[in-house]
Coordinates of C-alpha atoms and ligand atoms in Angstrom, one line a residue:
X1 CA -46.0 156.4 -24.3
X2 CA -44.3 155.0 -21.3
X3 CA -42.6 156.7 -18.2
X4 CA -39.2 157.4 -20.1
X5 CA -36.6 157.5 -17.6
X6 CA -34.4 155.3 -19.7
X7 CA -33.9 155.3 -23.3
X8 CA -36.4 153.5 -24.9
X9 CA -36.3 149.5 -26.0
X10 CA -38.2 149.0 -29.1
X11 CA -39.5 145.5 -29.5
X12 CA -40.3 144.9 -33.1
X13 CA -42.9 141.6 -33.5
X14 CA -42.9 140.7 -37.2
X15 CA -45.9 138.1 -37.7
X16 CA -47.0 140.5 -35.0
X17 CA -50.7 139.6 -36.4
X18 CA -49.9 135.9 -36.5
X19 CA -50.7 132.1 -34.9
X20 CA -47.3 132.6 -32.3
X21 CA -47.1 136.5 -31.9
X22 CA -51.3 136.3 -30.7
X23 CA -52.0 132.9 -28.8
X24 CA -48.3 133.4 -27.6
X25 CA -46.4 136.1 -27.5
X26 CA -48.9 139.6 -26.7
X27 CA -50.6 137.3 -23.9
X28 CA -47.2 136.7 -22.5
X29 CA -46.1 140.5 -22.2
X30 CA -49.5 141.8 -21.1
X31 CA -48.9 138.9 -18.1
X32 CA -45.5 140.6 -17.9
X33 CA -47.0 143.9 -17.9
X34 CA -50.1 142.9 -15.0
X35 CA -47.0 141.5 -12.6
X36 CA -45.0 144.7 -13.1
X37 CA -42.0 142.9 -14.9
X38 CA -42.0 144.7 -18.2
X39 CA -39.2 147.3 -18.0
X40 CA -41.3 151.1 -18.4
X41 CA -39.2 151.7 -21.4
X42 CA -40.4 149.0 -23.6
X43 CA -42.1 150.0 -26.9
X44 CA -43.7 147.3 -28.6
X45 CA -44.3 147.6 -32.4
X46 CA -46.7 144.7 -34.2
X47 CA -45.0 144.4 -37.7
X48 CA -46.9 142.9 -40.5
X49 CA -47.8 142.6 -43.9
X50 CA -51.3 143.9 -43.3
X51 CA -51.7 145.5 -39.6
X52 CA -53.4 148.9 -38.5
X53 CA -50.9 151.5 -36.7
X54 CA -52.1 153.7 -33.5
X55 CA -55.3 153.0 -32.4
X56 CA -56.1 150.4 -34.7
X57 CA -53.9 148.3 -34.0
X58 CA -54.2 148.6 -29.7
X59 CA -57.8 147.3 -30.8
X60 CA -56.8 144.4 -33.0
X61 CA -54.4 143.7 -29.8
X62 CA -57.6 143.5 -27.0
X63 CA -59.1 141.6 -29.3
X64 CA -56.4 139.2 -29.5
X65 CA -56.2 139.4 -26.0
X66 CA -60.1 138.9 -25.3
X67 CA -59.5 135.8 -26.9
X68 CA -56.4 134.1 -25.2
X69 CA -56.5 135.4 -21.4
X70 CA -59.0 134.1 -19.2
X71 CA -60.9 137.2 -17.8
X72 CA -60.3 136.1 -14.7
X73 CA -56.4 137.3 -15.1
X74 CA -57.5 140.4 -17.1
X75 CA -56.8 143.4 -15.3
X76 CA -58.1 146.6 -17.2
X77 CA -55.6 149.0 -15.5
X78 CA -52.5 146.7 -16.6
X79 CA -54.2 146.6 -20.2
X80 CA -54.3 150.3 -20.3
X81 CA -50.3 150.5 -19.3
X82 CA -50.0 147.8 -21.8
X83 CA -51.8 149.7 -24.4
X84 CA -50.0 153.3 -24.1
X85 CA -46.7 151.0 -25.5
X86 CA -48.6 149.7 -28.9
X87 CA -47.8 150.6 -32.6
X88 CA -48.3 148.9 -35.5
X89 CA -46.5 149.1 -38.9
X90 CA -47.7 147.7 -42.3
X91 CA -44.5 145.9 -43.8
X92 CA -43.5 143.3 -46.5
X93 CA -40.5 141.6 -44.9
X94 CA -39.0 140.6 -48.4
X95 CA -38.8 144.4 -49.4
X96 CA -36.0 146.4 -48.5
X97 CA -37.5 149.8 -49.1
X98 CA -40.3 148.7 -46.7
X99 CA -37.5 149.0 -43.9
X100 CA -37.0 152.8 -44.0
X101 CA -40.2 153.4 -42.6
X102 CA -39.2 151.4 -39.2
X103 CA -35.9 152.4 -39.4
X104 CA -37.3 156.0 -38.8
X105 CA -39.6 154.9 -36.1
X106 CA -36.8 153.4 -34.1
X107 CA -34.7 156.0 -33.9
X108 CA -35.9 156.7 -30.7
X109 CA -35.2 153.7 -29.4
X110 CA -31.6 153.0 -27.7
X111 CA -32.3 149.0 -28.2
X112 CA -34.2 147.3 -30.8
X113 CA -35.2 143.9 -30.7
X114 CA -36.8 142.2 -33.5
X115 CA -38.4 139.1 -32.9
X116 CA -39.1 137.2 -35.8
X117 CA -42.5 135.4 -36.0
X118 CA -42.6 134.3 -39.0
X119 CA -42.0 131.2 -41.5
X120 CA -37.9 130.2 -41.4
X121 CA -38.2 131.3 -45.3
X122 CA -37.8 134.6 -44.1
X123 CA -35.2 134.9 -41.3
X124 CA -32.5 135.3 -44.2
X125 CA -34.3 138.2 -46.0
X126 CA -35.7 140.3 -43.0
X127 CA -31.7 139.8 -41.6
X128 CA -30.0 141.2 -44.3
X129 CA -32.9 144.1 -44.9
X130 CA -32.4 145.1 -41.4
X131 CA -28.6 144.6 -42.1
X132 CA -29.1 147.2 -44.7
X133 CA -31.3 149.4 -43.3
X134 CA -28.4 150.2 -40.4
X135 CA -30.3 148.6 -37.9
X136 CA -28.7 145.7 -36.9
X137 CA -25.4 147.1 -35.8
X138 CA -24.5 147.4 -31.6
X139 CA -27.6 147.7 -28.8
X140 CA -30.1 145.5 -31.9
X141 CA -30.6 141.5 -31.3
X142 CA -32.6 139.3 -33.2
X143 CA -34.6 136.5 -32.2
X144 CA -35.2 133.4 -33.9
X145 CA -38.3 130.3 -33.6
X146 CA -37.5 126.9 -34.8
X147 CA -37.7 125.4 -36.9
X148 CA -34.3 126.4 -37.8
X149 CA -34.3 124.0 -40.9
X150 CA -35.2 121.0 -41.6
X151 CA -31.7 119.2 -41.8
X152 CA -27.9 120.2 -41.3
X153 CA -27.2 121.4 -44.6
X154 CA -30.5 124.0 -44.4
X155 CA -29.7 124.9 -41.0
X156 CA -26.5 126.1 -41.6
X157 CA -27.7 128.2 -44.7
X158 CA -30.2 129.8 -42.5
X159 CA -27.6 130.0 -39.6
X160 CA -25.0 131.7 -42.0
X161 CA -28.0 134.1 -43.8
X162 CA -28.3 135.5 -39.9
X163 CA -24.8 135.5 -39.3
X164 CA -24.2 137.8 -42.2
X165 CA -26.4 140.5 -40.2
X166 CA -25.9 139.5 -36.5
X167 CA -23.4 138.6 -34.3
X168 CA -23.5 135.3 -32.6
X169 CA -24.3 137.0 -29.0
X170 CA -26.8 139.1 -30.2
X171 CA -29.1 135.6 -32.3
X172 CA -31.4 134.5 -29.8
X173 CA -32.6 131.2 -31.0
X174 CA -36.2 130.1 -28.8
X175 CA -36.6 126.5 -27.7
X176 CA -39.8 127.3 -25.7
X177 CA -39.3 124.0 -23.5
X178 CA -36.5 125.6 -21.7
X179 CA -39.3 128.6 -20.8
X180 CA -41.0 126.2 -18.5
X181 CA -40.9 126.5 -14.8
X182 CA -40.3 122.7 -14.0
X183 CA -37.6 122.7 -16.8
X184 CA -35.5 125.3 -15.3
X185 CA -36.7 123.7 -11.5
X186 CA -33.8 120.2 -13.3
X187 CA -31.2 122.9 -13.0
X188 CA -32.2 124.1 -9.5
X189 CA -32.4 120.0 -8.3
X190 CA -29.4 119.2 -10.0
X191 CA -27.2 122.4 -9.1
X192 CA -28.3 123.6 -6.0
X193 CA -28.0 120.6 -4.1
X194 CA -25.5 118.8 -3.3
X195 CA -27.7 115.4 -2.7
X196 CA -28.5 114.2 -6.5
X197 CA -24.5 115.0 -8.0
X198 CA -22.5 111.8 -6.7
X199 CA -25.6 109.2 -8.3
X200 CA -25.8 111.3 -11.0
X201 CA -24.3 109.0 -13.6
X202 CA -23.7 105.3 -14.3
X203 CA -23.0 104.4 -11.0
X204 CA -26.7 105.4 -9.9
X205 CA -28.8 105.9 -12.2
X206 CA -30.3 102.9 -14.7
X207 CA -31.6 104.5 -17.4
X208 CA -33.5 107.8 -18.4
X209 CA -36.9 108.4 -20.3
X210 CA -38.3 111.8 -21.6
X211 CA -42.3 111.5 -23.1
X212 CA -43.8 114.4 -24.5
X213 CA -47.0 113.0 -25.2
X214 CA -50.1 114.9 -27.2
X215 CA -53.7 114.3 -27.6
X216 CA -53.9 116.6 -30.1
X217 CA -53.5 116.0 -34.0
X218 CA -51.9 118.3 -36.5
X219 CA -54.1 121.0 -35.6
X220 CA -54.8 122.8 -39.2
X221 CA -51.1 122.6 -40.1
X222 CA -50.5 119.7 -42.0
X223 CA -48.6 121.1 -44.9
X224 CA -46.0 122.2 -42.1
X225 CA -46.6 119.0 -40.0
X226 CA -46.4 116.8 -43.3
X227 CA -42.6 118.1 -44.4
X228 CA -41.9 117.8 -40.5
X229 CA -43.1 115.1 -38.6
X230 CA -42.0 114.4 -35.2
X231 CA -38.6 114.3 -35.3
X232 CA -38.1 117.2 -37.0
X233 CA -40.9 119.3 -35.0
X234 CA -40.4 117.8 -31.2
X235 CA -37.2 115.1 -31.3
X236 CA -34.3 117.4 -32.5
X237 CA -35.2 120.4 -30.5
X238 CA -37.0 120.1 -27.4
X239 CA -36.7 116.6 -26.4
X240 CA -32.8 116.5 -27.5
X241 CA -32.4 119.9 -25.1
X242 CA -34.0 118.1 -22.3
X243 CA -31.8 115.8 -22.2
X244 CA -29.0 117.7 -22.0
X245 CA -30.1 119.3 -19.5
X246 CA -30.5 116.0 -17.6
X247 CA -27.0 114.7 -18.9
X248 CA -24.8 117.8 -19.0
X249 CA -21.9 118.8 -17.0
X250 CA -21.8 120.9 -14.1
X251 CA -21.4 124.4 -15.8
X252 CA -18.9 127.1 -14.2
X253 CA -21.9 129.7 -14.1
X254 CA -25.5 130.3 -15.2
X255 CA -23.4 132.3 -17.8
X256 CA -25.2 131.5 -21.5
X257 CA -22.0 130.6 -22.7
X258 CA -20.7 128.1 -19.6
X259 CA -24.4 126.2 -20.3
X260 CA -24.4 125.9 -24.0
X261 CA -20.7 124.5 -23.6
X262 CA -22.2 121.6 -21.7
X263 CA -25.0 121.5 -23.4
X264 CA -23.2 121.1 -26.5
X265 CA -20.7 118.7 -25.3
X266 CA -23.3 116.3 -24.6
X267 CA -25.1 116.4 -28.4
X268 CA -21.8 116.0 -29.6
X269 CA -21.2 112.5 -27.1
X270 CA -24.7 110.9 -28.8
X271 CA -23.8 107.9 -29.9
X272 CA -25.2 108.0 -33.7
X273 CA -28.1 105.8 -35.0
X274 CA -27.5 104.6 -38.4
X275 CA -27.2 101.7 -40.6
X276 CA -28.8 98.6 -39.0
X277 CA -29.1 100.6 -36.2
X278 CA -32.0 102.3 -37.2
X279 CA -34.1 100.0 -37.5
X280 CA -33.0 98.6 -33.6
X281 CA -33.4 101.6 -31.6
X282 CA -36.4 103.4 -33.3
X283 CA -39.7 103.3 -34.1
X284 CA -41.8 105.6 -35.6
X285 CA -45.9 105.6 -36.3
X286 CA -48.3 107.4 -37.7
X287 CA -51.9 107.4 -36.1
X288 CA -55.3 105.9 -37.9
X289 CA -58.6 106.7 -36.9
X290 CA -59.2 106.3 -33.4
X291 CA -60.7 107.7 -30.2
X292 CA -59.3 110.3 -27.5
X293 CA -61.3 110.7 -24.4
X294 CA -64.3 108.4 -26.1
X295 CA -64.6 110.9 -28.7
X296 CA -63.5 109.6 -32.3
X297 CA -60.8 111.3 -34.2
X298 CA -59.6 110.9 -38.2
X299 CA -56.4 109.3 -39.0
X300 CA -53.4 111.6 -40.2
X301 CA -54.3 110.7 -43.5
X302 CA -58.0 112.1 -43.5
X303 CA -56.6 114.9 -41.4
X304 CA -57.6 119.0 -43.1
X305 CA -55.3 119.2 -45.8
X306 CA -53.9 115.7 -46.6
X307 CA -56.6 114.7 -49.2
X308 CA -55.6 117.9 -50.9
X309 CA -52.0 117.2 -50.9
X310 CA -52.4 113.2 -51.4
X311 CA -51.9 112.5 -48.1
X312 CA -53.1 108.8 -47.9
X313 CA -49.4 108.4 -49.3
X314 CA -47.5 110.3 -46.4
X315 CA -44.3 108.8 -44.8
X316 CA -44.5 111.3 -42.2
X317 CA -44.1 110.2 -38.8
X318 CA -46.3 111.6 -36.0
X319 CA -44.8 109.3 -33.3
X320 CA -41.1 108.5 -32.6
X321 CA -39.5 106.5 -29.4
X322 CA -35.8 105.3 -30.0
X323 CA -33.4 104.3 -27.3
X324 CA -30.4 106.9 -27.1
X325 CA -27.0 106.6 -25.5
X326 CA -24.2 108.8 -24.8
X327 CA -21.0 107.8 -25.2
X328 CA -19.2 109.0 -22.1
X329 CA -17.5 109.0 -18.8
X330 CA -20.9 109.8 -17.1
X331 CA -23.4 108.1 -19.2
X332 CA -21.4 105.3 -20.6
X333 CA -24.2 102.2 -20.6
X334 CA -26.8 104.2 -19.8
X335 CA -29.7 104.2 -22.2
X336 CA -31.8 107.5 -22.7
X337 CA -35.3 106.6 -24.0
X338 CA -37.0 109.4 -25.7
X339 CA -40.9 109.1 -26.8
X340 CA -43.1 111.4 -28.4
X341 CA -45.8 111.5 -31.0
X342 CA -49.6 113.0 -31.6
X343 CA -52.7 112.0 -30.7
X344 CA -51.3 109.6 -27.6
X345 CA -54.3 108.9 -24.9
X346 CA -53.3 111.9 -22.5
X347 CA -51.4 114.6 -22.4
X348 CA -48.5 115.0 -20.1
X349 CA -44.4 115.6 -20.7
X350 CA -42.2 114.0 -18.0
X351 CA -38.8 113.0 -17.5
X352 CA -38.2 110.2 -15.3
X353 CA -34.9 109.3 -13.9
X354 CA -34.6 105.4 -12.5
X355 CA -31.9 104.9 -10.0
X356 CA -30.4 101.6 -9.7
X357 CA -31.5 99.1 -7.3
X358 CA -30.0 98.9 -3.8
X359 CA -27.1 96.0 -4.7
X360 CA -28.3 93.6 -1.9
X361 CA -31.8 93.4 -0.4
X362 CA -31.5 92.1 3.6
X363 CA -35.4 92.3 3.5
X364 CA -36.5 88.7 3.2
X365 CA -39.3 87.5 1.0
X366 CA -42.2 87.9 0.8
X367 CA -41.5 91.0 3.1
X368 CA -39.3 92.4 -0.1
X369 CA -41.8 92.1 -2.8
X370 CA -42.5 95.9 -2.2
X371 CA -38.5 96.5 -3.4
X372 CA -38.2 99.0 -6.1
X373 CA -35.4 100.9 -6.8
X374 CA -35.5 104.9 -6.3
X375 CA -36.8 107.3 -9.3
X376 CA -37.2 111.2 -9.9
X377 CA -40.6 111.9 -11.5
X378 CA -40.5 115.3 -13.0
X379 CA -43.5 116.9 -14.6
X380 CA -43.5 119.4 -17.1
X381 CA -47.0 119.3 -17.6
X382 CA -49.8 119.2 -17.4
X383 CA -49.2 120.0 -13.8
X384 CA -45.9 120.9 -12.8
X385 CA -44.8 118.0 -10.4
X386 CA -41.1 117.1 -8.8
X387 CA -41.5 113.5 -7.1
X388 CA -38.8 111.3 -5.8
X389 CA -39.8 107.6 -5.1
X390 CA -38.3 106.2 -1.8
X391 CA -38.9 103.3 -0.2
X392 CA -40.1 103.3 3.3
X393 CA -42.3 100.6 5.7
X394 CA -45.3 100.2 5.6
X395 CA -46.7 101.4 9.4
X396 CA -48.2 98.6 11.9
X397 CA -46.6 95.2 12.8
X398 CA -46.8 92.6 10.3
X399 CA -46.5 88.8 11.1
X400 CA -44.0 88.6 8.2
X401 CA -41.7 91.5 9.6
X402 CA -41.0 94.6 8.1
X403 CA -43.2 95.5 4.8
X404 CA -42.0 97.8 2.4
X405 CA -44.0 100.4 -0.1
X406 CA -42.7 103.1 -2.1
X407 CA -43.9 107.0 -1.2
X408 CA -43.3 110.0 -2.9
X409 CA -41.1 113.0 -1.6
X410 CA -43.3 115.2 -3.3
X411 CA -41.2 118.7 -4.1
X412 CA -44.2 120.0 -6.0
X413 CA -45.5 123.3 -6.4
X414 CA -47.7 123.6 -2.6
X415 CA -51.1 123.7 -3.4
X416 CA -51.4 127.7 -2.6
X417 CA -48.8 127.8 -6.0
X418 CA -51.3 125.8 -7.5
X419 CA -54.2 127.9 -7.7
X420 CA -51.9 130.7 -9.3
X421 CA -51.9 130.9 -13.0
X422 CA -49.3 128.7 -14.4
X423 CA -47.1 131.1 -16.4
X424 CA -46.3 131.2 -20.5
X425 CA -43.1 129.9 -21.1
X426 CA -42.4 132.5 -23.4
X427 CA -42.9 135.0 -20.6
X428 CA -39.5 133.9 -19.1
X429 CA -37.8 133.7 -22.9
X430 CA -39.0 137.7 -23.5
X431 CA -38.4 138.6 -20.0
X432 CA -34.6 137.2 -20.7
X433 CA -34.1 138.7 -24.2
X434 CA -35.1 142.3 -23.3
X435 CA -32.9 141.7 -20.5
X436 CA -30.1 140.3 -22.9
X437 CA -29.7 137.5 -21.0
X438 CA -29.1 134.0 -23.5
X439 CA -28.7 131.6 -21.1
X440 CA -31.9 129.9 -22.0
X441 CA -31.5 130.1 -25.5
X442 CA -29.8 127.6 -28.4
X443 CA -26.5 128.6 -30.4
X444 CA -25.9 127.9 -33.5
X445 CA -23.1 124.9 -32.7
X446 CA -25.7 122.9 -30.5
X447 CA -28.9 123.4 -33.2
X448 CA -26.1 122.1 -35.9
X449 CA -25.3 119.2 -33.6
X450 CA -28.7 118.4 -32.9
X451 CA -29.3 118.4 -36.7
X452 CA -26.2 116.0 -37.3
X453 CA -27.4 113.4 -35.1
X454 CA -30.9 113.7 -36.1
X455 CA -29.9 113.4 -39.9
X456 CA -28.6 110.2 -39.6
X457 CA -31.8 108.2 -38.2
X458 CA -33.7 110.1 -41.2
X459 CA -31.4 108.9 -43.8
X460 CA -31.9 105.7 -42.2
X461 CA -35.6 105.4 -42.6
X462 CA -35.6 106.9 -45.5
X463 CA -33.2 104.1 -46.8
X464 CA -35.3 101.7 -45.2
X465 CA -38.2 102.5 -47.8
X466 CA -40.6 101.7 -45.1
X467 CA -43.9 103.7 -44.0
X468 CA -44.4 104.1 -40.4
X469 CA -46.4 101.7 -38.5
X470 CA -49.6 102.8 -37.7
X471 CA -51.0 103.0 -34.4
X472 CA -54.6 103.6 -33.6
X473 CA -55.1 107.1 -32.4
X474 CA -55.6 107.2 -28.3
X475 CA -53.0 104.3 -27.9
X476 CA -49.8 104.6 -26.9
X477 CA -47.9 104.1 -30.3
X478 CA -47.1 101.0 -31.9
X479 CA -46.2 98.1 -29.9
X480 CA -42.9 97.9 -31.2
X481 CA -41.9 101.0 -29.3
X482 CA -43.0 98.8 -26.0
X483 CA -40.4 96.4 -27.8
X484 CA -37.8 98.7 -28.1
X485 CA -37.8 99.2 -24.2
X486 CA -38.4 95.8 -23.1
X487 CA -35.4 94.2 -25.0
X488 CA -33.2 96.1 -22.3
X489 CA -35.8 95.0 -19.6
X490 CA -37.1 98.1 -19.1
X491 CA -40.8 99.9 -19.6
X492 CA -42.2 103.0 -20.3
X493 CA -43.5 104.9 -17.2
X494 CA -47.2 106.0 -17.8
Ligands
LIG501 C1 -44.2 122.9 -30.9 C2 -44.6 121.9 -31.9 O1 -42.9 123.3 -31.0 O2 -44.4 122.4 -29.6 C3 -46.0 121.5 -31.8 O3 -44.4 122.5 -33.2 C4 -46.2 121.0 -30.4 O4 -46.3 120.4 -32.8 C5 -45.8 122.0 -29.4 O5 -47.6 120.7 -30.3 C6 -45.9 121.4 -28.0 O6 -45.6 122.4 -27.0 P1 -46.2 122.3 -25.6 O7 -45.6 123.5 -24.9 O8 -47.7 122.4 -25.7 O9 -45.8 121.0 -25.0

């Protein structure tokens, strides 16, 4: 095992053989591992319904491994660390006597954490058998994926099955957006500097748009996709936790609590969508048939696994814009566009900030067509970009006077950072729960509030009886979401 200077921290993966735990989760401590960040008294332990123990199972791990790091990262000394801190143990989550067994194998360990990679359906029964098995008293934390749900009222039964076992402090509910470098870079712009604060708000800034646009379809995983869709699996999570990290309050500290107070704060100022709203400030679509990158694609409907389930009939959105506001001091008038869906023309998730013009131009026309008010262009991927638009003239003399263009101040990774690896978000989120750190993690009051908001615009299409509108795959949604923004003047940044 591993150098034991300290007692040791048992990891426990159940799904440890699953989608998450092997495209995800072992790739992202082995990285840990290779850049020396994994604490030496880790022990990891794969739980599953079917998994090998010992050596077995450090084989079925390479393998995963082979598979999901580029060899160019794979480093056969870290791998062998790595490896020394493997076990596996065959389990059935739902049964209670199956928890005995680990129960014994952790008494080694000082701290257990047990990460559960598995389908929400059973985060209430692993809870309570771990609750009855003695092991989730003091020094044991439990980590949660979304989706926590798939409305208020299931959210809170899930919420409350956990709570019966855990305590608040030690839930550790994974957003993976707020893993990723340039997400946690918004908090370093907005908080370390002292530039951004006194424009931050109505006064300066004009409105707000988050995209997190996809080329990709459902992937295999329309029977989760299909009782999802995009509101469920992108809108009330990660896009609704950018934004308030864009919106929120200066918090006292980087402590979890003095973030998730601000956080919260904010979902609880959205205004809500419902009645006739609905139909003013959203749109949703589902894609047909189409083409990404010149290469033709089915429709959601002839998608693996609709036929089966009748899918020609779905109501399930794969594409939602809507135009929220916050009703605030800060944000009062301010509207926040949101945009996502599947099987858009390129990938790329951005939030883009538009400052308002300057109030009086004293460059004459023409020499003012160049005019445009200031923006902050942040990229959360592919690339990881910062850019702030400024306006500056255009070098030379010019019969007309002074010319104006708009330059980035580009705050991007330099292009040395570049060629490094660009890390796993998850590799932040494991790094933070081993250390017990929950600042970048969701409680229970904001997923709830999240959920509340959410609820409404659902009950509002559902009302409306409507299907989505469908938008040819490799477009950019239906045009009415280019409606929704140009009946406030604005347009989507692309
Ligand atoms: C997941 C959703 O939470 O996030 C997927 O379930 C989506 O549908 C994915 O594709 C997007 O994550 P990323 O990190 O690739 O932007």
């Amino acid at each position: 095992m591993t150098d034991n200077a300290a007692p040791p921290v048992a990891l426990v993966l159940f799904g440890g053989n699953g989608d998450l735990a092997t495209r995800m989760l072992l790739p992202s401590l082995y990285f840990l591992e290779r850049d020396g960040l994994l604490p030496a008294n880790v022990i990891i332990l794969l739980a599953a319904r079917s998994i090998g123990q010992g050596e077995a199972v450090v084989a079925q791990v390479r393998e995963h491994l082979d598979r999901f790091v580029a060899a160019e990262f794979f480093d056969e000394a870290a791998w062998s660390r790595f490896a020394a801190r493997l076990d596996g143990l065959a389990l059935d989550a739902t049964c209670a006597a199956d928890f005995a067994p680990l129960a014994r194998k952790l008494t080694v360990a000082n701290e257990q954490i047990f990460y559960l990679a598995t389908s929400p359906a059973l985060y209430g029964p692993i809870c309570r058998n771990l609750r009855d098995a003695g092991l989730a008293g003091a020094g044991s934390r439990v980590v949660l994926e979304k989706p926590i749900g798939h409305d208020l009222a299931s959210s809170r039964t899930i919420n409350q099955a956990v709570a019966a076992a855990f305590e608040e402090a030690a839930i550790f509910r994974v957003d993976h957006y707020l893993g990723k470098e340039t997400v946690q870079n918004l908090l370093a712009l907005r908080f370390a500097n002292f530039l951004f604060e006194p424009l931050w708000s109505a006064r300066g800034i004009e409105h707000v748009q988050i995209t997190v646009s996809e080329t990709v379809g459902v992937e295999g995983r329309w029977s989760y996709y299909d009782a999802s869709g995009a509101m469920r699996d992108m809108l009330q999570n990660h896009m609704l936790q950018l934004l308030c990290l864009v919106a929120m309050e200066a918090p006292v500290s980087m402590a979890p609590d003095a973030v998730r107070d601000e956080k919260l704060k904010v979902l609880r100022s959205l205004k809500p969508i419902r009645g006739r709203d609905v139909a003013a400030k959203t749109v949703r679509g589902q894609y047909a048939a189409g083409a990404i990158d010149g290469r033709p694609v089915p429709g959601y409907a002839q998608e693996i696994g609709a036929q089966e389930a009748g899918g020609g009939e779905s109501m399930t959105e794969t594409f939602v814009a809507l135009k929220a506001e916050i009703d605030n001091w800060r944000w009062a008038g301010v509207p926040f566009y949101l945009r996502t869906g599947k099987r858009l023309p390129t990938r790329y998730s951005e939030i883009f900030i538009q400052f308002r013009p300057v109030p009086h131009s004293i460059f004459t026309t023409p020499a003012d067509a160049g005019l445009a008010a200031n923006k902050l262009i942040i990229r959360l991927q592919p690339q990881e970009t910062i850019r702030l638009m400024v306006m500056n003239k255009v070098p030379g003399l010019d019969q007309a006077g002074i010319r104006l263009h708009e330059l980035p101040l580009d705050l991007s990774r330099t292009e040395a950072d570049r060629k490094q690896r660009q890390r796993i978000a998850y590799e932040r989120l494991l790094l933070d729960v081993i250390n017990n750190v929950a600042t970048l993690f969701v409680r229970r009051d904001e997923v709830e509030a999240a959920w509340a908001w959410a609820d409404d615009i659902l009950a509002g299409w559902r009302a409306s009886g409507q299907p989505p509108r469908s938008y040819v795959a490799g477009s950019w949604g239906p045009s009415a979401a280019i409606a929704l923004a140009e009946r406030s003047g604005h347009s989507w940044h692309e």
